[in-house]
Coordinates of C-alpha atoms in Angstrom, one line a residue:
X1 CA 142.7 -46.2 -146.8
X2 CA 140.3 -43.3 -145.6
X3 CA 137.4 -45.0 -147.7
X4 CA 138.4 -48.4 -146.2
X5 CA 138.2 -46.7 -142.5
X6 CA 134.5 -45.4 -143.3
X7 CA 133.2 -48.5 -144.5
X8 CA 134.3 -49.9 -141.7
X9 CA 132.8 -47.2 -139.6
X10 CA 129.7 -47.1 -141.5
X11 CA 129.8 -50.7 -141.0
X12 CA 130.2 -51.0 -137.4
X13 CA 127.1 -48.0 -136.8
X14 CA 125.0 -50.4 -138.7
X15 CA 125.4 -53.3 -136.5
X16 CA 125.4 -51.4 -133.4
X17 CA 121.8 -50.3 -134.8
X18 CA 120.7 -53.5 -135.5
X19 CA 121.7 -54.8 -132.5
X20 CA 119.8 -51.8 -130.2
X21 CA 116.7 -51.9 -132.1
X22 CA 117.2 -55.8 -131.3
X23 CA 117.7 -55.3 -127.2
X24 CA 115.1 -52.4 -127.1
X25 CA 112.3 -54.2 -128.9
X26 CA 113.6 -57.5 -126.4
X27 CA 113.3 -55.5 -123.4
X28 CA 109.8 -54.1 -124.5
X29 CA 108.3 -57.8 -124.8
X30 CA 106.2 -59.2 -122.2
X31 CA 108.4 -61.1 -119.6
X32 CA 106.7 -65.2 -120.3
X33 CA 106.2 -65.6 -116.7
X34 CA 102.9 -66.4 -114.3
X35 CA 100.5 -69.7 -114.0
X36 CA 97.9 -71.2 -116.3
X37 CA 94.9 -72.4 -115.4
X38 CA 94.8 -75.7 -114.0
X39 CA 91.3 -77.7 -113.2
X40 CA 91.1 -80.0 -109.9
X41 CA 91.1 -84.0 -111.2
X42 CA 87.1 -83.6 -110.4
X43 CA 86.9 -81.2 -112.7
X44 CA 88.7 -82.4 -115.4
X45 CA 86.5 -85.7 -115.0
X46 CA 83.0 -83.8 -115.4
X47 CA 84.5 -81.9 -118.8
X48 CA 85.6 -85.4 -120.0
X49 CA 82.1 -86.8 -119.6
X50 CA 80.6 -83.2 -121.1
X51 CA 82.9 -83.7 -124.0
X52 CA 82.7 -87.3 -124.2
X53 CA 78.8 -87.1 -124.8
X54 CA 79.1 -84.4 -127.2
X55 CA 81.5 -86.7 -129.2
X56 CA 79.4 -89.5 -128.9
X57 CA 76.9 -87.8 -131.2
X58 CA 77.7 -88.4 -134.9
X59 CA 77.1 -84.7 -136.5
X60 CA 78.5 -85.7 -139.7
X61 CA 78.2 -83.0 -142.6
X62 CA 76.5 -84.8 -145.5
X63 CA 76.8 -82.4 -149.1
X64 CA 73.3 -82.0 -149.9
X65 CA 71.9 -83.9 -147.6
X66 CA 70.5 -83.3 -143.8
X67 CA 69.8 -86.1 -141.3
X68 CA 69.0 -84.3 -137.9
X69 CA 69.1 -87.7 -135.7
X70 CA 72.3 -87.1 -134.3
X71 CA 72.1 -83.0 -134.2
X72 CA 69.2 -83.3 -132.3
X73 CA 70.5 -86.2 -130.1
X74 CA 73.6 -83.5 -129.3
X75 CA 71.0 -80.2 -128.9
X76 CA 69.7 -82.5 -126.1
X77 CA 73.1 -83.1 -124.5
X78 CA 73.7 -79.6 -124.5
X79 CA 70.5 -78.3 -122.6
X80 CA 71.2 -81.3 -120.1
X81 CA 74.8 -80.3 -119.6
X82 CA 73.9 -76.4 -119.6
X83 CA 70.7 -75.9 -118.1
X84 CA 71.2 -72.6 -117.1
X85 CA 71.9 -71.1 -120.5
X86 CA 68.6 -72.5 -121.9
X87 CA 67.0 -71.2 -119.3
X88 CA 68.1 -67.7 -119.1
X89 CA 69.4 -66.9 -122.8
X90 CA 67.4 -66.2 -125.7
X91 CA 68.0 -69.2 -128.4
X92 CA 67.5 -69.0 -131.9
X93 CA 67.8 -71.4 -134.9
X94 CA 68.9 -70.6 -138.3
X95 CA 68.8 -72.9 -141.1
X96 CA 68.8 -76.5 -140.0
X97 CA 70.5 -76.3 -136.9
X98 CA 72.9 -73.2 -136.4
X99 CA 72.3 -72.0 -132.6
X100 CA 71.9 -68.8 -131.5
X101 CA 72.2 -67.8 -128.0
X102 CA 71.7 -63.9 -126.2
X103 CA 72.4 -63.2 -123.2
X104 CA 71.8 -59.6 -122.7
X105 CA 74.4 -57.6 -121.2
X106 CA 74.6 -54.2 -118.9
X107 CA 75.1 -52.3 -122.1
X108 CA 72.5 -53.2 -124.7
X109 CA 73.9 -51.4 -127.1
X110 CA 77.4 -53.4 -127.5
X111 CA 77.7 -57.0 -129.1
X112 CA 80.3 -59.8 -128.5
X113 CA 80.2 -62.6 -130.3
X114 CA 81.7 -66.4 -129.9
X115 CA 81.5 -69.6 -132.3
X116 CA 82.7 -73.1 -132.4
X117 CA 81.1 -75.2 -135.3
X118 CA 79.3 -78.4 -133.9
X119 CA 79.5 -80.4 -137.0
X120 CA 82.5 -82.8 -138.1
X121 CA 83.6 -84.6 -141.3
X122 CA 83.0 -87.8 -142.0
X123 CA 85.4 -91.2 -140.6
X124 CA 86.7 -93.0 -143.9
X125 CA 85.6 -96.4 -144.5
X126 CA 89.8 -97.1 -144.8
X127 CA 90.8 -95.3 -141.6
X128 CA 92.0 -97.4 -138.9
X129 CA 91.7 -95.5 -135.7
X130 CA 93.4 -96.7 -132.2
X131 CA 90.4 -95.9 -130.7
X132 CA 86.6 -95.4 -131.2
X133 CA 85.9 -92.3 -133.3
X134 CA 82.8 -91.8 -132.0
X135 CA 83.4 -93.0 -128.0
X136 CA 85.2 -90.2 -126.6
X137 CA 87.5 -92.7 -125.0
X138 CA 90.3 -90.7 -122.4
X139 CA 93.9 -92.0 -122.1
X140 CA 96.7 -89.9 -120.1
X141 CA 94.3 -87.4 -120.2
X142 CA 93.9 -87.1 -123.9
X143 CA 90.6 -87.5 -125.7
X144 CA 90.4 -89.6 -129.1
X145 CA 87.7 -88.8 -131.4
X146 CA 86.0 -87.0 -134.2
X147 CA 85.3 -83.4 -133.3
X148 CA 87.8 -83.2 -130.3
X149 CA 90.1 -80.8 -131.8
X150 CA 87.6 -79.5 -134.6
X151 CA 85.5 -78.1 -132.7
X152 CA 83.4 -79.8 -130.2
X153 CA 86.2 -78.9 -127.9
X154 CA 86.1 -75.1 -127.5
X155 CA 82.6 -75.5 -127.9
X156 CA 82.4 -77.5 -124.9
X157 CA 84.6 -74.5 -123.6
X158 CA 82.3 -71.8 -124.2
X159 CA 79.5 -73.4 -123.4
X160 CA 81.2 -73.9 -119.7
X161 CA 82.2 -70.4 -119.4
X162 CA 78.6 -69.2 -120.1
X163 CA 77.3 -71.8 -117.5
X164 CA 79.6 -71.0 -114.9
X165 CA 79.3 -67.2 -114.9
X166 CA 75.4 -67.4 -115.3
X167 CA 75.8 -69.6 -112.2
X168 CA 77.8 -67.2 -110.5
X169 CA 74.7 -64.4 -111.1
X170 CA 76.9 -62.4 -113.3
X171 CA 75.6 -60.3 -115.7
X172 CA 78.2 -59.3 -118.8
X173 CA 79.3 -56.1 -119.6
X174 CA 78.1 -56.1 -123.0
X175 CA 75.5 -58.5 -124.6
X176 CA 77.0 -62.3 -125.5
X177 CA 76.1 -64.1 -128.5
X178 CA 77.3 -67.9 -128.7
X179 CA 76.9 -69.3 -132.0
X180 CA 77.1 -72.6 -133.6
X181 CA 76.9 -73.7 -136.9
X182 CA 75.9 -77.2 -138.2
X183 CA 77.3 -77.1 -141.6
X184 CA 80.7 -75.1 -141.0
X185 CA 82.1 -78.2 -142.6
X186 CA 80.6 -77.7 -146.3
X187 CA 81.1 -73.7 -146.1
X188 CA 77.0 -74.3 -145.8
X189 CA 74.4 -71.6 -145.4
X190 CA 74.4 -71.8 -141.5
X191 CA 76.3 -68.6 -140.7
X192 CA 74.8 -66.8 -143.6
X193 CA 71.5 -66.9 -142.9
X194 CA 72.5 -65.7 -139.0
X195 CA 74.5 -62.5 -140.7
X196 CA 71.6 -61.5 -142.3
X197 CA 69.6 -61.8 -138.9
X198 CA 72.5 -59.2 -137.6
X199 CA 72.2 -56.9 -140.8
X200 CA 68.0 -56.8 -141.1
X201 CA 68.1 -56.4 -137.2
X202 CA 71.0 -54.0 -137.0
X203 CA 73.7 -56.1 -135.0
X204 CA 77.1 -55.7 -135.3
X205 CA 79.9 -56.8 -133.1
X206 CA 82.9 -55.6 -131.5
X207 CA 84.5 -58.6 -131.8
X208 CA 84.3 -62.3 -133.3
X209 CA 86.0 -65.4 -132.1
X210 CA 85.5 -68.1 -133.9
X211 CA 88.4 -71.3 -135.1
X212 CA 91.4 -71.2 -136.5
X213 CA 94.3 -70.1 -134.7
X214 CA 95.0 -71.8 -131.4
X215 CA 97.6 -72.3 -129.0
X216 CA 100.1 -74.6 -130.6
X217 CA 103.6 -75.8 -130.2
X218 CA 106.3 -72.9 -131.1
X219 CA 105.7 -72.3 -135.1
X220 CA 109.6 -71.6 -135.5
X221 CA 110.8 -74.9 -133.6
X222 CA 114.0 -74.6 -131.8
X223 CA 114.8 -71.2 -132.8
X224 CA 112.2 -70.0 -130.1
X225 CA 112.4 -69.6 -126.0
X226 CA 109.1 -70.1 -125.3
X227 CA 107.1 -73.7 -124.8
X228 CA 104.1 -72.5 -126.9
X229 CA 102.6 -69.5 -128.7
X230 CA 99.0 -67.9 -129.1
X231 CA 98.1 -67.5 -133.0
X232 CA 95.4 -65.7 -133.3
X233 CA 94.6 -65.6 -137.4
X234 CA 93.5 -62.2 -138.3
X235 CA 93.1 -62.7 -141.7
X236 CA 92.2 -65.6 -144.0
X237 CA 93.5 -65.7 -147.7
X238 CA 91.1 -65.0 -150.3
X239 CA 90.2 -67.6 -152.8
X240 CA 90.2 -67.3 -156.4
X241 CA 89.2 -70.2 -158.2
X242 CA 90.6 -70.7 -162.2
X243 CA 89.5 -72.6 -165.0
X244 CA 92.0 -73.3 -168.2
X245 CA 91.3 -74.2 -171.0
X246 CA 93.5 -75.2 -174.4
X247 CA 91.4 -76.6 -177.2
X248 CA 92.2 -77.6 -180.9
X249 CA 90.0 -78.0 -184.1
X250 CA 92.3 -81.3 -185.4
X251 CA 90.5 -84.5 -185.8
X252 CA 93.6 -86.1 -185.6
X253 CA 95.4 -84.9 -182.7
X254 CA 97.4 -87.7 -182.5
X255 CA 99.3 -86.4 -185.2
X256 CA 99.2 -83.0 -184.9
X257 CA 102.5 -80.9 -183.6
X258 CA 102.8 -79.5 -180.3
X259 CA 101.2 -76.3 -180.6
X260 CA 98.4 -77.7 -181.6
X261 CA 98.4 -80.2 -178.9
X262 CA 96.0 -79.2 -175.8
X263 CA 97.7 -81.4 -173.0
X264 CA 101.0 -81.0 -174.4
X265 CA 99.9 -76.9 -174.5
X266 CA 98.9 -77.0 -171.2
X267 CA 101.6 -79.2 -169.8
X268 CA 103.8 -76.4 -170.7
X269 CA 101.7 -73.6 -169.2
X270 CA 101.3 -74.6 -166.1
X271 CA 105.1 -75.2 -165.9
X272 CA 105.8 -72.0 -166.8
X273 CA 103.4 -70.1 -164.4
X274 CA 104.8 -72.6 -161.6
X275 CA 108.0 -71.5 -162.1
X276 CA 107.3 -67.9 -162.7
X277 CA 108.0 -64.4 -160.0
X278 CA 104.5 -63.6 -161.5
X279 CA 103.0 -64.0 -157.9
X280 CA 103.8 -60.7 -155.5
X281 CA 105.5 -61.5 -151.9
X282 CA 105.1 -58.5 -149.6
X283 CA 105.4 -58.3 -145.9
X284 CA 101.6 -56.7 -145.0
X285 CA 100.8 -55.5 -141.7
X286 CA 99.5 -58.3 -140.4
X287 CA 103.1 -60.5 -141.0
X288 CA 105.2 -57.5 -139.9
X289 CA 103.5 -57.5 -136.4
X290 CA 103.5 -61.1 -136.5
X291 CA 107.5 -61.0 -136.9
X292 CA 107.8 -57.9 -134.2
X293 CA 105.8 -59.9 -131.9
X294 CA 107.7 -63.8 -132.0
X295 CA 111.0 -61.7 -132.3
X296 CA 112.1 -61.0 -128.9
X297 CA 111.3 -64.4 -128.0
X298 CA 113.2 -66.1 -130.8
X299 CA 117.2 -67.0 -130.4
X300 CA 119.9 -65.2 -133.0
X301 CA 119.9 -64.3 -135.6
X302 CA 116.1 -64.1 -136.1
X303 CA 115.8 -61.6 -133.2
X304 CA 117.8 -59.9 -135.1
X305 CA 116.5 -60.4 -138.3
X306 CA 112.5 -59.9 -137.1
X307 CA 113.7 -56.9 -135.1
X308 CA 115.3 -54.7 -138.5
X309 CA 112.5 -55.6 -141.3
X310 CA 113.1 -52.1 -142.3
X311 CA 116.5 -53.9 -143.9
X312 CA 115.9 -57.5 -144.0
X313 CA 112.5 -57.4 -144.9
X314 CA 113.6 -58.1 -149.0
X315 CA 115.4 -61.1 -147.8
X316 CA 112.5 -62.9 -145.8
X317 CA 110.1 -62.6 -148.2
X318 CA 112.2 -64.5 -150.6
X319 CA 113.3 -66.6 -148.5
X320 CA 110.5 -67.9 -146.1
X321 CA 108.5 -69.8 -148.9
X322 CA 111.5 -72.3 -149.1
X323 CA 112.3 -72.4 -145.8
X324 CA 108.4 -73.2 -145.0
X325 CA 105.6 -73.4 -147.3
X326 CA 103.0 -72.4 -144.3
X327 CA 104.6 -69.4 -143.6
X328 CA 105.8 -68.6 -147.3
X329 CA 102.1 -68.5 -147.8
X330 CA 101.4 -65.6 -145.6
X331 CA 104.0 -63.2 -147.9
X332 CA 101.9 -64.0 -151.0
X333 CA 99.5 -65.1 -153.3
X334 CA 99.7 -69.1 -153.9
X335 CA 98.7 -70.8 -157.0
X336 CA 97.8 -74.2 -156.7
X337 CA 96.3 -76.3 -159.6
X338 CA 93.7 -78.8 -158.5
X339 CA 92.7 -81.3 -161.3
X340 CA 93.6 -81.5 -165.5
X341 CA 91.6 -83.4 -167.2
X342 CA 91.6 -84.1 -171.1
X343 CA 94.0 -86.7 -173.2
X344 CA 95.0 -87.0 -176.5
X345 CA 92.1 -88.3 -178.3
X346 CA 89.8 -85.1 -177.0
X347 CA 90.1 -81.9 -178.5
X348 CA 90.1 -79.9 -174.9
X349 CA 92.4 -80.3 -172.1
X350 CA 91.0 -78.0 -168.9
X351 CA 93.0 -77.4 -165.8
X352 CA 91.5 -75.6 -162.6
X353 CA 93.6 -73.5 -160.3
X354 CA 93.2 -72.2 -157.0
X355 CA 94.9 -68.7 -156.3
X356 CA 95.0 -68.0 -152.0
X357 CA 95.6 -64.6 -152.0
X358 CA 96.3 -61.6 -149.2
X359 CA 95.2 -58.5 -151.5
X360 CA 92.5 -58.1 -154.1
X361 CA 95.2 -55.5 -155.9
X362 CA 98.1 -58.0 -156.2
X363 CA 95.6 -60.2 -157.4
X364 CA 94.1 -58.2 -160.1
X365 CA 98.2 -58.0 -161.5
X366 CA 98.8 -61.4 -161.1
X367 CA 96.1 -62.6 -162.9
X368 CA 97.1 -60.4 -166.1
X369 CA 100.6 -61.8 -165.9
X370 CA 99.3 -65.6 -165.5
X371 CA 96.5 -64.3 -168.5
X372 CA 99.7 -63.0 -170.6
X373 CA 101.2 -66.6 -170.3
X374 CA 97.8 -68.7 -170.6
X375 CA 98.0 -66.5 -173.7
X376 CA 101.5 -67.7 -175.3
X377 CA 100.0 -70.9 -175.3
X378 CA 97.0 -70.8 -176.2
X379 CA 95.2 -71.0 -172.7
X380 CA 91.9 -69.7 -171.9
X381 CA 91.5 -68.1 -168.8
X382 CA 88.1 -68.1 -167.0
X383 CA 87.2 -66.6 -163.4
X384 CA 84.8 -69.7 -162.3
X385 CA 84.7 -68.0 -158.5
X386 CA 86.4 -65.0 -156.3
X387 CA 85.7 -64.4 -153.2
X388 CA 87.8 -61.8 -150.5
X389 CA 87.7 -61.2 -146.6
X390 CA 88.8 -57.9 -145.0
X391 CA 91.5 -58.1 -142.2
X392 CA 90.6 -57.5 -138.3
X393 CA 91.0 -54.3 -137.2
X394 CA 94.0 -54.8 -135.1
X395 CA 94.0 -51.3 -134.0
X396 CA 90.8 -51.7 -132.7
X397 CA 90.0 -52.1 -128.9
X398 CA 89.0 -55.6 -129.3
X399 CA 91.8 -56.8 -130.6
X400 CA 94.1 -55.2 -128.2
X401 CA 91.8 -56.6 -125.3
X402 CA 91.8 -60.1 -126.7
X403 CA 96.3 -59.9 -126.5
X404 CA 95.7 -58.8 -123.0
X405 CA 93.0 -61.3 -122.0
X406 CA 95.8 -64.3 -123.6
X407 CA 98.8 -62.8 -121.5
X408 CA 96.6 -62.5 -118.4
X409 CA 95.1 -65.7 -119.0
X410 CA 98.6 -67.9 -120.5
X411 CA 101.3 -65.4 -119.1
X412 CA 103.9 -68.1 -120.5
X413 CA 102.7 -68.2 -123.7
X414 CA 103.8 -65.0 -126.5
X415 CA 100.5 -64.1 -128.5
X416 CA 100.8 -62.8 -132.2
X417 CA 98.5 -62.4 -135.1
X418 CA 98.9 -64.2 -138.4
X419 CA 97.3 -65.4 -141.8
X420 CA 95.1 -68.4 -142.0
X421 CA 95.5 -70.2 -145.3
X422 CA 92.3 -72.4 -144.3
X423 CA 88.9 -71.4 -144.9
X424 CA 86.1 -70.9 -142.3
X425 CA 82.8 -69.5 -140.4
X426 CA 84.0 -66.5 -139.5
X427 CA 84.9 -64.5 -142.7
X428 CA 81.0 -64.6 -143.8
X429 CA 80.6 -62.2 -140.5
X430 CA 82.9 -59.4 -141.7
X431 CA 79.7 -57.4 -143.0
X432 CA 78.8 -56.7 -139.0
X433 CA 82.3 -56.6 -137.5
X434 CA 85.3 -55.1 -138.1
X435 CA 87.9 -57.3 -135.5
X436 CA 86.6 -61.0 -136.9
X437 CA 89.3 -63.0 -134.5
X438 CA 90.4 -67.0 -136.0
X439 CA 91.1 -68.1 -132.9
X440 CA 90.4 -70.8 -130.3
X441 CA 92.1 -70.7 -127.5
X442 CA 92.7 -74.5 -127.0
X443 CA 96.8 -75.8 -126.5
X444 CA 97.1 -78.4 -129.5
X445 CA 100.4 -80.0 -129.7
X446 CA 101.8 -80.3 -133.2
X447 CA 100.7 -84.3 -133.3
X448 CA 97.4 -82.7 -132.2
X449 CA 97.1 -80.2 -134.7
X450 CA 97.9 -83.2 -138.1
X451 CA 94.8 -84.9 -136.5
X452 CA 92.2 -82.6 -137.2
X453 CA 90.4 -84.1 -140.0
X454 CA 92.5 -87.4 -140.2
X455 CA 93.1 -90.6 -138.2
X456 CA 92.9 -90.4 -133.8
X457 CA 91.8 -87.1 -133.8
X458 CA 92.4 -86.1 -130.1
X459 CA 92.5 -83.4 -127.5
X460 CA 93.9 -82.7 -124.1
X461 CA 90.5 -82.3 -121.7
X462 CA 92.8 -79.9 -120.0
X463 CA 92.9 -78.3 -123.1
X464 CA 88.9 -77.7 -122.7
X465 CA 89.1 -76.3 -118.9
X466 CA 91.9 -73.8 -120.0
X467 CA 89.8 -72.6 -123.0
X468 CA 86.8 -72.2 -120.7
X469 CA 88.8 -70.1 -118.1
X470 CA 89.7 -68.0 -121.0
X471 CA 86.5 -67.3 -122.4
X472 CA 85.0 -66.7 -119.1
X473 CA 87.5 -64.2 -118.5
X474 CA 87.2 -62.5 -122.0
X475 CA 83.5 -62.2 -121.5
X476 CA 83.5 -61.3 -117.7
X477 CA 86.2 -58.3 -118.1
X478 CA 85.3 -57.1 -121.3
X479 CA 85.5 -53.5 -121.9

């Protein structure tokens, strides 16, 4: 009975811990109150026509190929719009068209940097859009069109900010680089060749915003108490791309057994690695403070849950990859294969995989467990590309700047970092900054979000004026 009383004790000091650590960490949070930016219906008119223009210009990213008709039909939007910035900012162009703009601050010495690509993917022949993907056309206060969301939108947004505080005779703190590339689309050389501007001239930055995160509907649903979050991506999963290979020397394959079978072989392996625990999870930094941040804004149990990682950290790992595949992705590497190609009367059958992975040392493991069962069946294993991006500094200055500039900006709105499982600009920059930010600070509702890159791709113009408030305030406070 004494043993049955202390478990019971040891029990109940257990969930009393859990459930301090829960209302302390609650009571730390930022209190969601305070008012957003909101633009005058004049306003929001002249940003719709801004924006409408710059959709109106069909930047589509052609592989191999470069047609600057429509770039430059959109360069000369922008220095009709913006007057002011090509008149007292330095530009520069790298490669075809990626802009460059300086505008020198009161400290030469420090560098800010923010992009928004200008370029947009193509409108499929067999898409049947409500509205014209090219007109910019405004209804309920919702822009249609390609490039709204991806990213003519913030660009519009920064470009505004820039404007309005040059108008306003006010000098930054620190110098401000806008950049834009033309070929963000095809992972193309624009960036690049603008990094190694900054690394022959000696540039680096304190901080890089670029795409990527934004602020979107709540990413745990009902479960939060909050009407939208700030997710600003501070890492982006590396890339490892595979090819597999299972050949035979049997001229008749047909008849051959299954070991000798390439497609059959193969068939098989990939089954097995699919439903293998050869891939790591782990909560890393950047998913615990994700969790510690949504936490005291989510209802129980997952306050409770995100509030004790130090004891239900095991659990969520497992668990989150079934509950939701986007946030299962952040706790691990994710192996997905892409194309098999071979058949019975060829003596090769190849697979290529795509590994998205958080750490270059979980990686080099799980490759020599997913080598160790190419291996059982007979499965060549070739590295065809790696590539790897280090995290933002979120100790840095910058970064805690850019969560304050979001809650003085979006009071309402709970800001927390996370992983982007995309790809894009900004992780080519991580040579001349150590706090590269994935994040646009443009409300997309979830509808809004499924439309990038896919039928009625649309925007709030609201959406534009509130981004450009809180660049404007980023860049005119920055410390």
């Amino acid at each position: 009975m004494i043993v049955l009383y202390i478990i019971l004790g040891l029990l109940v000091l257990l969930l009393a811990v859990l459930m301090i650590n829960t209302a302390v960490k609650g009571a730390k949070a930022r209190k969601l109150l305070g008012d957003h930016p909101v633009a005058a219906e004049e306003e929001l008119r002249d940003y719709a026509e801004t924006l409408r223009r710059m959709i109106a210009c069909k930047t589509v990213s052609v592989k191999d190929s470069y047609d600057d008709t429509e770039f430059q039909k959109l360069r000369e939007v922008v220095k009709e719009e913006f007057p002011l910035l090509h008149e007292k900012a330095e530009r520069m162009t790298f490669s075809d068209d990626f802009w460059l703009y300086k505008i020198p601050g009161k400290d030469p010495t420090r560098n800010i940097l923010l992009m928004s690509h200008h370029d947009v993917v193509p409108v499929p022949a067999d898409e049947t859009w409500d509205h014209d993907p090219f007109g910019g056309e405004v209804v309920d206060g919702t822009m249609f069109g390609r490039g709204t969301a991806d990213t003519k939108g913030s660009l519009c947004g920064i470009l505004y900010a820039v404007e309005g505080m040059l108008a306003d005779g006010v000098t930054p703190p620190v110098n401000l680089y806008v950049g834009s590339s033309h070929n963000e689309e095809l992972g193309g050389d624009g960036v690049t060749t603008a990094r190694d501007y900054f690394l022959e001239k000696g540039i680096r930055f304190e901080v890089v915003l670029d795409e990527g995160g934004a602020i979107v509907d709540p990413p745990l649903g009902k479960s939060m108490k909050c009407e939208a979050c700030s997710m600003v991506a501070v890492h982006e999963k590396g890339r490892c791309r595979l090819v597999c290979k299972a050949t035979t020397e049997s001229s008749h394959i047909s008849l051959t057994g299954y070991k000798n079978n390439p497609v059959e072989r193969m068939a098989a392996f990939i089954a097995e690695v699919s439903a293998s625990n050869i891939f790591i999870k782990r909560i890393n930094p950047q998913v615990r403070e994700l969790f510690g941040k949504l936490g005291p804004y989510c209802n129980f149990p997952l306050n409770l849950l995100f509030a004790n990682l130090w004891l239900f950290g095991g659990i969520l790992k497992r668990v989150l990859p079934k509950l939701n595949p986007t946030a299962g992705g952040m706790v691990g590497t994710v192996c997905t294969f892409q194309k098999i190609q071979g058949g019975m009367t060829d003596k090769v059958c190849t697979a290529n995989a795509l590994l998205r992975h958080n750490s270059e040392e979980d990686l080099d493991r799980e490759l020599e467990a997913f080598r160790a069962i190419a291996k059982k069946y007979g499965v060549e294993v070739e590295i065809e590309h790696r590539e790897f991006y280090k995290p933002a500094d979120t100790q840095s200055p910058a970064y805690a700047y850019t969560m304050e500039t979001l809650a003085k900006v979006f009071p309402r709105f709970p800001a927390a970092p996370y992983i982007l499982p995309a790809g894009t600009d900004a992780w080519k920059l991580t040579p001349v900054c150590d706090c590269v930010l994935r994040f646009a600070p443009t409300r997309m509702r979830s509808n809004q979000l499924g439309s990038i890159h896919a039928v009625n791709e649309n925007l709030d113009v609201s959406a534009v004026y509130e981004a450009a408030a809180f660049y404007r305030t980023f860049v005119e406070n920055y410390r």
